[in-house]
PDB file of C-alpha atoms in Angstrom:
ATOM      1  CA  MET D   1       9.477   6.588  11.787  1.00  0.00           C
ATOM      2  CA  SER D   2      12.333   4.510  10.445  1.00  0.00           C
ATOM      3  CA  HIS D   3      13.281   1.261  12.178  1.00  0.00           C
ATOM      4  CA  PRO D   4      15.724  -0.257   9.657  1.00  0.00           C
ATOM      5  CA  ILE D   5      16.921  -3.821   9.563  1.00  0.00           C
ATOM      6  CA  TYR D   6      19.679  -4.885   7.183  1.00  0.00           C
ATOM      7  CA  LEU D   7      20.596  -8.011   5.276  1.00  0.00           C
ATOM      8  CA  SER D   8      24.359  -7.496   5.133  1.00  0.00           C
ATOM      9  CA  SER D   9      27.409  -9.169   3.642  1.00  0.00           C
ATOM     10  CA  SER D  10      30.016 -10.146   6.193  1.00  0.00           C
ATOM     11  CA  SER D  11      33.409 -11.766   6.326  1.00  0.00           C
ATOM     12  CA  LEU D  12      32.663 -12.870   9.899  1.00  0.00           C
ATOM     13  CA  PRO D  13      30.443 -15.786  10.982  1.00  0.00           C
ATOM     14  CA  ARG D  14      28.919 -13.539  13.673  1.00  0.00           C
ATOM     15  CA  MET D  15      27.991  -9.948  14.426  1.00  0.00           C
ATOM     16  CA  PRO D  16      30.954  -7.552  14.546  1.00  0.00           C
ATOM     17  CA  GLU D  17      31.945  -6.613  18.089  1.00  0.00           C
ATOM     18  CA  GLY D  18      32.668  -3.044  19.002  1.00  0.00           C
ATOM     19  CA  SER D  19      34.743  -4.197  21.955  1.00  0.00           C
ATOM     20  CA  ARG D  20      37.161  -5.539  19.321  1.00  0.00           C
ATOM     21  CA  ASN D  21      36.807  -2.482  17.051  1.00  0.00           C
ATOM     22  CA  GLU D  22      35.434  -4.698  14.264  1.00  0.00           C
ATOM     23  CA  TRP D  23      32.897  -2.266  12.806  1.00  0.00           C
ATOM     24  CA  ARG D  24      35.636  -0.144  11.163  1.00  0.00           C
ATOM     25  CA  SER D  25      36.382  -2.937   8.714  1.00  0.00           C
ATOM     26  CA  PHE D  26      32.875  -4.444   8.477  1.00  0.00           C
ATOM     27  CA  PHE D  27      31.450  -2.692   5.430  1.00  0.00           C
ATOM     28  CA  GLY D  28      32.531  -3.147   1.839  1.00  0.00           C
ATOM     29  CA  HIS D  29      32.518  -6.924   1.598  1.00  0.00           C
ATOM     30  CA  GLY D  30      29.463  -7.167  -0.621  1.00  0.00           C
ATOM     31  CA  ALA D  31      25.897  -6.043  -1.119  1.00  0.00           C
ATOM     32  CA  GLU D  32      23.473  -4.952   1.587  1.00  0.00           C
ATOM     33  CA  LEU D  33      19.660  -4.726   1.562  1.00  0.00           C
ATOM     34  CA  GLU D  34      17.363  -2.754   3.830  1.00  0.00           C
ATOM     35  CA  ALA D  35      13.803  -3.122   5.080  1.00  0.00           C
ATOM     36  CA  ASN D  36      11.826  -1.016   7.607  1.00  0.00           C
ATOM     37  CA  ALA D  37      10.549  -2.796  10.706  1.00  0.00           C
ATOM     38  CA  PHE D  38       9.544  -5.979   8.828  1.00  0.00           C
ATOM     39  CA  PHE D  39      11.200  -9.243   7.790  1.00  0.00           C
ATOM     40  CA  PRO D  40      10.788  -9.655   3.959  1.00  0.00           C
ATOM     41  CA  LEU D  41       9.634 -13.079   2.932  1.00  0.00           C
ATOM     42  CA  PHE D  42      12.569 -13.836   0.634  1.00  0.00           C
ATOM     43  CA  TRP D  43      14.992 -12.941   3.448  1.00  0.00           C
ATOM     44  CA  ARG D  44      13.246 -15.516   5.632  1.00  0.00           C
ATOM     45  CA  ALA D  45      13.940 -18.114   2.937  1.00  0.00           C
ATOM     46  CA  LEU D  46      17.642 -17.800   3.699  1.00  0.00           C
ATOM     47  CA  PHE D  47      17.516 -18.749   7.393  1.00  0.00           C
ATOM     48  CA  SER D  48      16.167 -21.213   9.923  1.00  0.00           C
ATOM     49  CA  THR D  49      15.687 -20.989  13.697  1.00  0.00           C
ATOM     50  CA  SER D  50      19.118 -22.628  14.158  1.00  0.00           C
ATOM     51  CA  ASP D  51      20.664 -19.459  12.752  1.00  0.00           C
ATOM     52  CA  ILE D  52      19.526 -17.233  15.637  1.00  0.00           C
ATOM     53  CA  ARG D  53      22.386 -15.704  17.632  1.00  0.00           C
ATOM     54  CA  HIS D  54      22.639 -12.919  20.219  1.00  0.00           C
ATOM     55  CA  ALA D  55      24.774  -9.791  20.422  1.00  0.00           C
ATOM     56  CA  ARG D  56      25.246  -7.056  23.020  1.00  0.00           C
ATOM     57  CA  PHE D  57      23.769  -3.642  22.232  1.00  0.00           C
ATOM     58  CA  ILE D  58      26.952  -1.977  23.447  1.00  0.00           C
ATOM     59  CA  ASP D  59      28.924  -3.833  20.772  1.00  0.00           C
ATOM     60  CA  GLU D  60      27.147  -1.828  18.050  1.00  0.00           C
ATOM     61  CA  TYR D  61      29.875   0.827  18.563  1.00  0.00           C
ATOM     62  CA  ASP D  62      33.629   0.489  18.292  1.00  0.00           C
ATOM     63  CA  ILE D  63      35.146   1.201  21.650  1.00  0.00           C
ATOM     64  CA  ASP D  64      37.922   3.346  20.151  1.00  0.00           C
ATOM     65  CA  ASP D  65      35.624   5.377  17.895  1.00  0.00           C
ATOM     66  CA  GLU D  66      35.485   8.861  19.382  1.00  0.00           C
ATOM     67  CA  ALA D  67      32.546   9.801  17.162  1.00  0.00           C
ATOM     68  CA  SER D  68      30.475   7.047  18.821  1.00  0.00           C
ATOM     69  CA  ALA D  69      31.375   7.918  22.408  1.00  0.00           C
ATOM     70  CA  VAL D  70      28.057   9.668  23.112  1.00  0.00           C
ATOM     71  CA  ASP D  71      26.109   6.817  21.516  1.00  0.00           C
ATOM     72  CA  ARG D  72      27.929   4.274  23.693  1.00  0.00           C
ATOM     73  CA  GLU D  73      27.087   6.223  26.813  1.00  0.00           C
ATOM     74  CA  GLU D  74      23.409   6.485  25.821  1.00  0.00           C
ATOM     75  CA  CYS D  75      23.377   2.779  24.992  1.00  0.00           C
ATOM     76  CA  ILE D  76      24.633   1.874  28.473  1.00  0.00           C
ATOM     77  CA  GLU D  77      22.052   4.171  30.052  1.00  0.00           C
ATOM     78  CA  ASP D  78      19.211   2.628  27.949  1.00  0.00           C
ATOM     79  CA  PHE D  79      20.183  -1.066  28.008  1.00  0.00           C
ATOM     80  CA  GLY D  80      23.088  -1.613  30.397  1.00  0.00           C
ATOM     81  CA  ALA D  81      26.434  -3.140  29.531  1.00  0.00           C
ATOM     82  CA  ASP D  82      25.237  -6.722  29.033  1.00  0.00           C
ATOM     83  CA  ALA D  83      21.784  -6.485  27.381  1.00  0.00           C
ATOM     84  CA  THR D  84      21.498  -8.471  24.146  1.00  0.00           C
ATOM     85  CA  TYR D  85      19.294  -8.713  21.088  1.00  0.00           C
ATOM     86  CA  PRO D  86      18.770 -11.556  18.555  1.00  0.00           C
ATOM     87  CA  TYR D  87      20.175 -11.562  15.054  1.00  0.00           C
ATOM     88  CA  LEU D  88      20.627 -14.114  12.243  1.00  0.00           C
ATOM     89  CA  VAL D  89      23.744 -15.318  10.471  1.00  0.00           C
ATOM     90  CA  ILE D  90      24.430 -18.016   7.867  1.00  0.00           C
ATOM     91  CA  ASP D  91      27.185 -18.851   5.401  1.00  0.00           C
ATOM     92  CA  LYS D  92      26.377 -18.011   1.772  1.00  0.00           C
ATOM     93  CA  ALA D  93      26.557 -21.559   0.472  1.00  0.00           C
ATOM     94  CA  ALA D  94      23.928 -22.750   2.873  1.00  0.00           C
ATOM     95  CA  ALA D  95      21.762 -19.671   2.167  1.00  0.00           C
ATOM     96  CA  VAL D  96      21.841 -20.223  -1.604  1.00  0.00           C
ATOM     97  CA  ALA D  97      20.996 -23.916  -1.123  1.00  0.00           C
ATOM     98  CA  ARG D  98      17.979 -22.970   1.036  1.00  0.00           C
ATOM     99  CA  LEU D  99      16.733 -20.498  -1.610  1.00  0.00           C
ATOM    100  CA  THR D 100      16.887 -23.253  -4.236  1.00  0.00           C
ATOM    101  CA  THR D 101      15.156 -25.802  -2.026  1.00  0.00           C
ATOM    102  CA  ARG D 102      12.341 -23.478  -0.998  1.00  0.00           C
ATOM    103  CA  ARG D 103      11.782 -21.781  -4.328  1.00  0.00           C
ATOM    104  CA  GLU D 104       8.803 -23.710  -5.692  1.00  0.00           C
ATOM    105  CA  ALA D 105       6.976 -23.885  -2.357  1.00  0.00           C
ATOM    106  CA  ILE D 106       7.310 -20.135  -1.781  1.00  0.00           C
ATOM    107  CA  LEU D 107       6.253 -19.230  -5.339  1.00  0.00           C
ATOM    108  CA  GLY D 108       3.414 -21.699  -5.152  1.00  0.00           C
ATOM    109  CA  ALA D 109       2.166 -19.850  -2.109  1.00  0.00           C
ATOM    110  CA  VAL D 110       2.613 -16.226  -3.172  1.00  0.00           C
ATOM    111  CA  GLY D 111       2.056 -16.580  -6.906  1.00  0.00           C
ATOM    112  CA  GLU D 112       3.937 -17.328 -10.115  1.00  0.00           C
ATOM    113  CA  ARG D 113       3.979 -13.650 -11.095  1.00  0.00           C
ATOM    114  CA  TYR D 114       6.680 -13.022  -8.449  1.00  0.00           C
ATOM    115  CA  ARG D 115       9.145 -15.580  -9.893  1.00  0.00           C
ATOM    116  CA  PRO D 116      11.274 -12.863 -11.607  1.00  0.00           C
ATOM    117  CA  ILE D 117      11.853 -11.195  -8.227  1.00  0.00           C
ATOM    118  CA  TYR D 118      12.789 -14.506  -6.600  1.00  0.00           C
ATOM    119  CA  ALA D 119      15.135 -15.441  -9.443  1.00  0.00           C
ATOM    120  CA  SER D 120      16.848 -12.065  -9.381  1.00  0.00           C
ATOM    121  CA  PHE D 121      17.128 -12.247  -5.593  1.00  0.00           C
ATOM    122  CA  GLU D 122      18.793 -15.649  -5.844  1.00  0.00           C
ATOM    123  CA  ALA D 123      21.298 -14.271  -8.350  1.00  0.00           C
ATOM    124  CA  LEU D 124      21.966 -11.225  -6.132  1.00  0.00           C
ATOM    125  CA  ILE D 125      22.740 -13.403  -3.114  1.00  0.00           C
ATOM    126  CA  ALA D 126      24.952 -15.786  -5.063  1.00  0.00           C
ATOM    127  CA  GLN D 127      26.890 -13.149  -6.983  1.00  0.00           C
ATOM    128  CA  HIS D 128      27.069 -10.054  -4.817  1.00  0.00           C
ATOM    129  CA  PHE D 129      27.036 -11.084  -1.124  1.00  0.00           C
ATOM    130  CA  GLY D 130      30.035 -11.939   0.935  1.00  0.00           C
ATOM    131  CA  ASP D 131      30.965 -15.217   2.709  1.00  0.00           C
ATOM    132  CA  TYR D 132      28.287 -14.777   5.315  1.00  0.00           C
ATOM    133  CA  LEU D 133      24.800 -13.242   5.351  1.00  0.00           C
ATOM    134  CA  LEU D 134      23.935 -11.262   8.469  1.00  0.00           C
ATOM    135  CA  LEU D 135      20.477 -10.045   9.451  1.00  0.00           C
ATOM    136  CA  ARG D 136      21.095  -6.988  11.627  1.00  0.00           C
ATOM    137  CA  THR D 137      18.068  -6.205  13.794  1.00  0.00           C
ATOM    138  CA  SER D 138      19.370  -3.638  16.306  1.00  0.00           C
ATOM    139  CA  GLY D 139      17.414  -0.847  14.622  1.00  0.00           C
ATOM    140  CA  LEU D 140      14.062  -2.380  15.579  1.00  0.00           C
ATOM    141  CA  PRO D 141      12.096  -0.624  18.351  1.00  0.00           C
ATOM    142  CA  ASP D 142      11.634  -4.018  20.060  1.00  0.00           C
ATOM    143  CA  ALA D 143      15.020  -5.446  19.225  1.00  0.00           C
ATOM    144  CA  ALA D 144      15.600  -6.773  22.747  1.00  0.00           C
ATOM    145  CA  ASP D 145      12.319  -8.712  22.579  1.00  0.00           C
ATOM    146  CA  ALA D 146      12.364  -9.644  18.879  1.00  0.00           C
ATOM    147  CA  GLU D 147      13.293 -13.338  19.221  1.00  0.00           C
ATOM    148  CA  PRO D 148       9.728 -14.690  19.547  1.00  0.00           C
ATOM    149  CA  TRP D 149       8.463 -13.179  16.294  1.00  0.00           C
ATOM    150  CA  LEU D 150      11.753 -13.873  14.493  1.00  0.00           C
ATOM    151  CA  ARG D 151      11.450 -17.508  15.482  1.00  0.00           C
ATOM    152  CA  ALA D 152       7.751 -17.607  14.484  1.00  0.00           C
ATOM    153  CA  ASP D 153       8.466 -16.092  11.062  1.00  0.00           C
ATOM    154  CA  LEU D 154      11.206 -18.600  10.409  1.00  0.00           C
ATOM    155  CA  GLU D 155       8.975 -21.477  11.454  1.00  0.00           C
ATOM    156  CA  ASP D 156       6.221 -20.243   9.134  1.00  0.00           C
ATOM    157  CA  ILE D 157       8.491 -20.349   6.102  1.00  0.00           C
ATOM    158  CA  ASP D 158       8.060 -24.105   5.801  1.00  0.00           C
ATOM    159  CA  GLY D 159       4.284 -23.856   6.248  1.00  0.00           C
ATOM    160  CA  LEU D 160       3.402 -21.073   3.832  1.00  0.00           C
ATOM    161  CA  HIS D 161       0.287 -22.804   2.532  1.00  0.00           C
ATOM    162  CA  ASN D 162      -1.254 -22.155   5.902  1.00  0.00           C
ATOM    163  CA  GLY D 163      -3.630 -19.250   5.280  1.00  0.00           C
ATOM    164  CA  LYS D 164      -2.757 -17.470   8.542  1.00  0.00           C
ATOM    165  CA  ALA D 165       0.956 -17.417   7.774  1.00  0.00           C
ATOM    166  CA  LEU D 166       0.402 -15.608   4.455  1.00  0.00           C
ATOM    167  CA  GLU D 167      -2.710 -13.593   5.141  1.00  0.00           C
ATOM    168  CA  SER D 168      -1.011 -10.299   6.065  1.00  0.00           C
ATOM    169  CA  LEU D 169       1.595 -10.487   3.303  1.00  0.00           C
ATOM    170  CA  MET D 170      -0.948 -11.298   0.584  1.00  0.00           C
ATOM    171  CA  SER D 171      -3.084  -8.394   1.800  1.00  0.00           C
ATOM    172  CA  ASP D 172      -0.089  -6.039   1.399  1.00  0.00           C
ATOM    173  CA  LEU D 173       0.757  -7.378  -2.054  1.00  0.00           C
ATOM    174  CA  ALA D 174      -2.862  -6.841  -3.203  1.00  0.00           C
ATOM    175  CA  ARG D 175      -2.737  -3.094  -2.546  1.00  0.00           C
ATOM    176  CA  HIS D 176      -2.553  -1.006  -5.746  1.00  0.00           C
ATOM    177  CA  ASP D 177       0.240   1.210  -4.363  1.00  0.00           C
ATOM    178  CA  VAL D 178       2.524  -1.544  -3.084  1.00  0.00           C
ATOM    179  CA  ASP D 179       6.034  -2.153  -4.387  1.00  0.00           C
ATOM    180  CA  PRO D 180       6.344  -5.954  -4.468  1.00  0.00           C
ATOM    181  CA  VAL D 181      10.158  -5.804  -4.766  1.00  0.00           C
ATOM    182  CA  TRP D 182      10.351  -3.868  -1.511  1.00  0.00           C
ATOM    183  CA  THR D 183       7.719  -6.021   0.234  1.00  0.00           C
ATOM    184  CA  LEU D 184       9.258  -9.363  -0.715  1.00  0.00           C
ATOM    185  CA  SER D 185      12.981  -8.642  -0.755  1.00  0.00           C
ATOM    186  CA  GLY D 186      13.802  -5.151   0.519  1.00  0.00           C
ATOM    187  CA  LEU D 187      15.809  -2.548  -1.376  1.00  0.00           C
ATOM    188  CA  ALA D 188      19.495  -1.681  -1.628  1.00  0.00           C
ATOM    189  CA  SER D 189      20.642   0.309   1.404  1.00  0.00           C
ATOM    190  CA  SER D 190      22.510   2.757  -0.828  1.00  0.00           C
ATOM    191  CA  SER D 191      21.614   4.595  -4.028  1.00  0.00           C
ATOM    192  CA  ASP D 192      24.083   2.654  -6.208  1.00  0.00           C
ATOM    193  CA  GLY D 193      21.268   1.002  -8.155  1.00  0.00           C
ATOM    194  CA  ALA D 194      22.440  -2.520  -7.350  1.00  0.00           C
ATOM    195  CA  TRP D 195      18.964  -3.704  -6.292  1.00  0.00           C
ATOM    196  CA  PRO D 196      16.552  -4.010  -7.841  1.00  0.00           C
ATOM    197  CA  THR D 197      18.176  -4.364 -11.243  1.00  0.00           C
ATOM    198  CA  PRO D 198      16.903  -2.050 -14.012  1.00  0.00           C
ATOM    199  CA  ALA D 199      15.387  -5.055 -15.809  1.00  0.00           C
ATOM    200  CA  LEU D 200      13.480  -6.102 -12.690  1.00  0.00           C
ATOM    201  CA  ARG D 201      12.318  -2.552 -11.992  1.00  0.00           C
ATOM    202  CA  GLU D 202      11.042  -2.303 -15.559  1.00  0.00           C
ATOM    203  CA  HIS D 203       8.904  -5.374 -14.900  1.00  0.00           C
ATOM    204  CA  PHE D 204       7.822  -4.186 -11.462  1.00  0.00           C
ATOM    205  CA  PRO D 205       7.731  -0.364 -11.484  1.00  0.00           C
ATOM    206  CA  ASP D 206       7.916   1.388  -8.112  1.00  0.00           C
ATOM    207  CA  PRO D 207       4.478   3.015  -7.579  1.00  0.00           C
ATOM    208  CA  ARG D 208       6.061   5.727  -5.416  1.00  0.00           C
ATOM    209  CA  GLN D 209       8.039   6.946  -8.484  1.00  0.00           C
ATOM    210  CA  ARG D 210       5.032   7.411 -10.741  1.00  0.00           C
ATOM    211  CA  LYS D 211       4.602  11.074 -11.610  1.00  0.00           C
ATOM    212  CA  ALA D 212       1.788  13.090 -13.002  1.00  0.00           C
ATOM    213  CA  ARG D 213       2.011  13.950 -16.683  1.00  0.00           C
ATOM    214  CA  ARG D 214       4.576  16.682 -17.147  1.00  0.00           C
ATOM    215  CA  PRO D 215       3.809  19.995 -18.847  1.00  0.00           C
ATOM    216  CA  PRO D 216       5.227  20.427 -22.385  1.00  0.00           C
ATOM    217  CA  THR D 217       8.981  20.900 -22.286  1.00  0.00           C
ATOM    218  CA  THR D 218      10.314  20.747 -25.865  1.00  0.00           C
ATOM    219  CA  THR D 219       9.877  23.632 -28.296  1.00  0.00           C
ATOM    220  CA  GLN D 220       7.632  21.560 -30.502  1.00  0.00           C
ATOM    221  CA  GLN D 221       5.444  20.544 -27.547  1.00  0.00           C
ATOM    222  CA  ILE D 222       5.163  24.134 -26.378  1.00  0.00           C
ATOM    223  CA  ASP D 223       4.238  25.367 -29.891  1.00  0.00           C
ATOM    224  CA  GLU D 224       1.554  22.718 -30.223  1.00  0.00           C
ATOM    225  CA  HIS D 225       0.295  23.487 -26.753  1.00  0.00           C
ATOM    226  CA  ASP D 226       0.087  27.250 -27.505  1.00  0.00           C
ATOM    227  CA  ARG D 227      -1.615  26.680 -30.863  1.00  0.00           C
ATOM    228  CA  ALA D 228      -4.220  24.495 -29.254  1.00  0.00           C
ATOM    229  CA  PHE D 229      -5.234  27.329 -26.954  1.00  0.00           C
ATOM    230  CA  ALA D 230      -4.769  30.165 -29.513  1.00  0.00           C
ATOM    231  CA  GLU D 231      -6.908  28.619 -32.274  1.00  0.00           C
ATOM    232  CA  PRO D 232     -10.578  29.609 -31.948  1.00  0.00           C
ATOM    233  CA  LYS D 233     -12.926  26.780 -31.341  1.00  0.00           C
ATOM    234  CA  ALA D 234     -15.193  25.800 -34.259  1.00  0.00           C
ATOM    235  CA  HIS D 235     -18.611  27.334 -33.905  1.00  0.00           C
ATOM    236  CA  ALA D 236     -21.874  25.770 -34.946  1.00  0.00           C
ATOM    237  CA  ALA D 237     -23.183  26.966 -38.308  1.00  0.00           C
ATOM    238  CA  LYS D 238     -24.908  30.292 -38.160  1.00  0.00           C
ATOM    239  CA  SER D 239     -28.715  30.365 -38.126  1.00  0.00           C
ATOM    240  CA  TRP D 240     -30.649  32.219 -40.932  1.00  0.00           C
ATOM    241  CA  LEU D 241     -31.801  34.561 -38.164  1.00  0.00           C
ATOM    242  CA  ASP D 242     -28.310  36.036 -37.664  1.00  0.00           C
ATOM    243  CA  PRO D 243     -27.942  37.793 -41.036  1.00  0.00           C
ATOM    244  CA  ALA D 244     -31.613  38.809 -40.956  1.00  0.00           C
ATOM    245  CA  LEU D 245     -31.018  40.638 -37.659  1.00  0.00           C
ATOM    246  CA  GLU D 246     -27.945  42.320 -39.060  1.00  0.00           C
ATOM    247  CA  TRP D 247     -29.816  43.604 -42.149  1.00  0.00           C
ATOM    248  CA  LEU D 248     -32.765  44.700 -40.051  1.00  0.00           C
ATOM    249  CA  GLY D 249     -30.491  46.690 -37.767  1.00  0.00           C
ATOM    250  CA  ALA D 250     -28.842  48.412 -40.739  1.00  0.00           C
ATOM    251  CA  PHE D 251     -32.245  49.393 -42.269  1.00  0.00           C
ATOM    252  CA  VAL D 252     -33.542  50.709 -38.939  1.00  0.00           C
ATOM    253  CA  ALA D 253     -30.403  52.832 -38.317  1.00  0.00           C
ATOM    254  CA  ALA D 254     -30.576  54.213 -41.899  1.00  0.00           C
ATOM    255  CA  GLY D 255     -34.244  54.954 -41.487  1.00  0.00           C
ATOM    256  CA  ALA D 256     -33.653  56.833 -38.255  1.00  0.00           C
ATOM    257  CA  ALA D 257     -30.979  58.969 -39.980  1.00  0.00           C
ATOM    258  CA  LEU D 258     -33.254  59.782 -42.955  1.00  0.00           C
ATOM    259  CA  GLY D 259     -36.152  60.612 -40.638  1.00  0.00           C
ATOM    260  CA  ALA D 260     -34.011  63.000 -38.558  1.00  0.00           C
ATOM    261  CA  TYR D 261     -32.800  64.774 -41.687  1.00  0.00           C
ATOM    262  CA  TYR D 262     -36.296  65.008 -43.159  1.00  0.00           C
ATOM    263  CA  PHE D 263     -37.703  66.721 -40.016  1.00  0.00           C
ATOM    264  CA  THR D 264     -34.695  68.898 -39.133  1.00  0.00           C
ATOM    265  CA  GLN D 265     -32.775  69.371 -42.386  1.00  0.00           C
ATOM    266  CA  SER D 266     -29.656  68.962 -40.207  1.00  0.00           C
ATOM    267  CA  THR D 267     -26.880  66.645 -41.381  1.00  0.00           C
ATOM    268  CA  TRP D 268     -25.149  66.341 -38.008  1.00  0.00           C
ATOM    269  CA  LEU D 269     -28.443  65.453 -36.287  1.00  0.00           C
ATOM    270  CA  ALA D 270     -28.989  62.777 -38.931  1.00  0.00           C
ATOM    271  CA  VAL D 271     -25.533  61.337 -38.294  1.00  0.00           C
ATOM    272  CA  LEU D 272     -26.123  61.454 -34.512  1.00  0.00           C
ATOM    273  CA  ALA D 273     -29.460  59.616 -34.902  1.00  0.00           C
ATOM    274  CA  PHE D 274     -27.769  56.941 -37.075  1.00  0.00           C
ATOM    275  CA  LEU D 275     -24.995  56.356 -34.532  1.00  0.00           C
ATOM    276  CA  CYS D 276     -27.307  56.227 -31.532  1.00  0.00           C
ATOM    277  CA  VAL D 277     -29.726  53.780 -33.191  1.00  0.00           C
ATOM    278  CA  ALA D 278     -26.847  51.666 -34.593  1.00  0.00           C
ATOM    279  CA  VAL D 279     -25.122  51.322 -31.196  1.00  0.00           C
ATOM    280  CA  ALA D 280     -28.391  50.505 -29.409  1.00  0.00           C
ATOM    281  CA  LEU D 281     -29.365  47.883 -32.023  1.00  0.00           C
ATOM    282  CA  GLY D 282     -25.849  46.381 -32.077  1.00  0.00           C
ATOM    283  CA  PHE D 283     -25.861  45.925 -28.316  1.00  0.00           C
ATOM    284  CA  GLY D 284     -29.325  44.441 -28.448  1.00  0.00           C
ATOM    285  CA  ILE D 285     -28.491  41.983 -31.235  1.00  0.00           C
ATOM    286  CA  ALA D 286     -25.283  40.918 -29.468  1.00  0.00           C
ATOM    287  CA  ARG D 287     -27.219  40.167 -26.273  1.00  0.00           C
ATOM    288  CA  LEU D 288     -29.805  38.235 -28.255  1.00  0.00           C
ATOM    289  CA  ARG D 289     -27.149  36.060 -29.981  1.00  0.00           C
ATOM    290  CA  ALA D 290     -25.073  35.471 -26.861  1.00  0.00           C
ATOM    291  CA  PRO D 291     -25.096  31.803 -25.587  1.00  0.00           C
ATOM    292  CA  ARG D 292     -27.409  31.133 -22.666  1.00  0.00           C
ATOM    293  CA  ARG D 293     -25.837  29.935 -19.350  1.00  0.00           C
TER     294      ARG D 293
END
């Protein structure tokens, strides 16, 4: 099940408020990343506990948006009109400064091999995000109660050399099928290819996109494939016994024909005897030379 959280660009220093119809103009101010029910490590490097704010669930929907009317009613039924959830917000300049300050400590904890992801993430934040960075958490199943673990994750960011703080993350990164880009920094929330960059993806391929070897598709590949199956396999050199059996069969069949003619003076009986003996001997020799299973 999907429980998305988003690292969004914003022109506001707070969560948009549906009671002010601010969602209609929220999107389009910069890049946005997505994760699913977890808080990527490099996102945490942007924030501190002082950046925690609270927003009302009901303000997730513009009050004048008719398409959201049913969602607003269900939201009031589920949470009430005043229930809130925690989120994070910071201005971009402070976020970029934090990434720079924390870079070596974080890479020292998770490993030098992830430096290209961190460097590309820094560039993405600096070049493609808006004036403010907003961590939207309303999609979490425990959004109303998320503040304790949000606060704990942010406190751990400055103590990453503590084994307990990194144990789960390092276990995830050690799996052969893990995408480290997704695990450490999330992915773009749209299919525009903005994140990760092609160069970064080339360095860290997505294991979910690996495909089995494709069947031959070009004419040349198909011809080579067909020839490989059409050409007979090389056999081992024939034994001296093979031609001996063939000659023996020929002599026996000829002898049977001559014998039948001698005793009956009938040509057609001689031919019949030759054919019967030849067929019987041919079948027998074929069975004798057939490979054993």
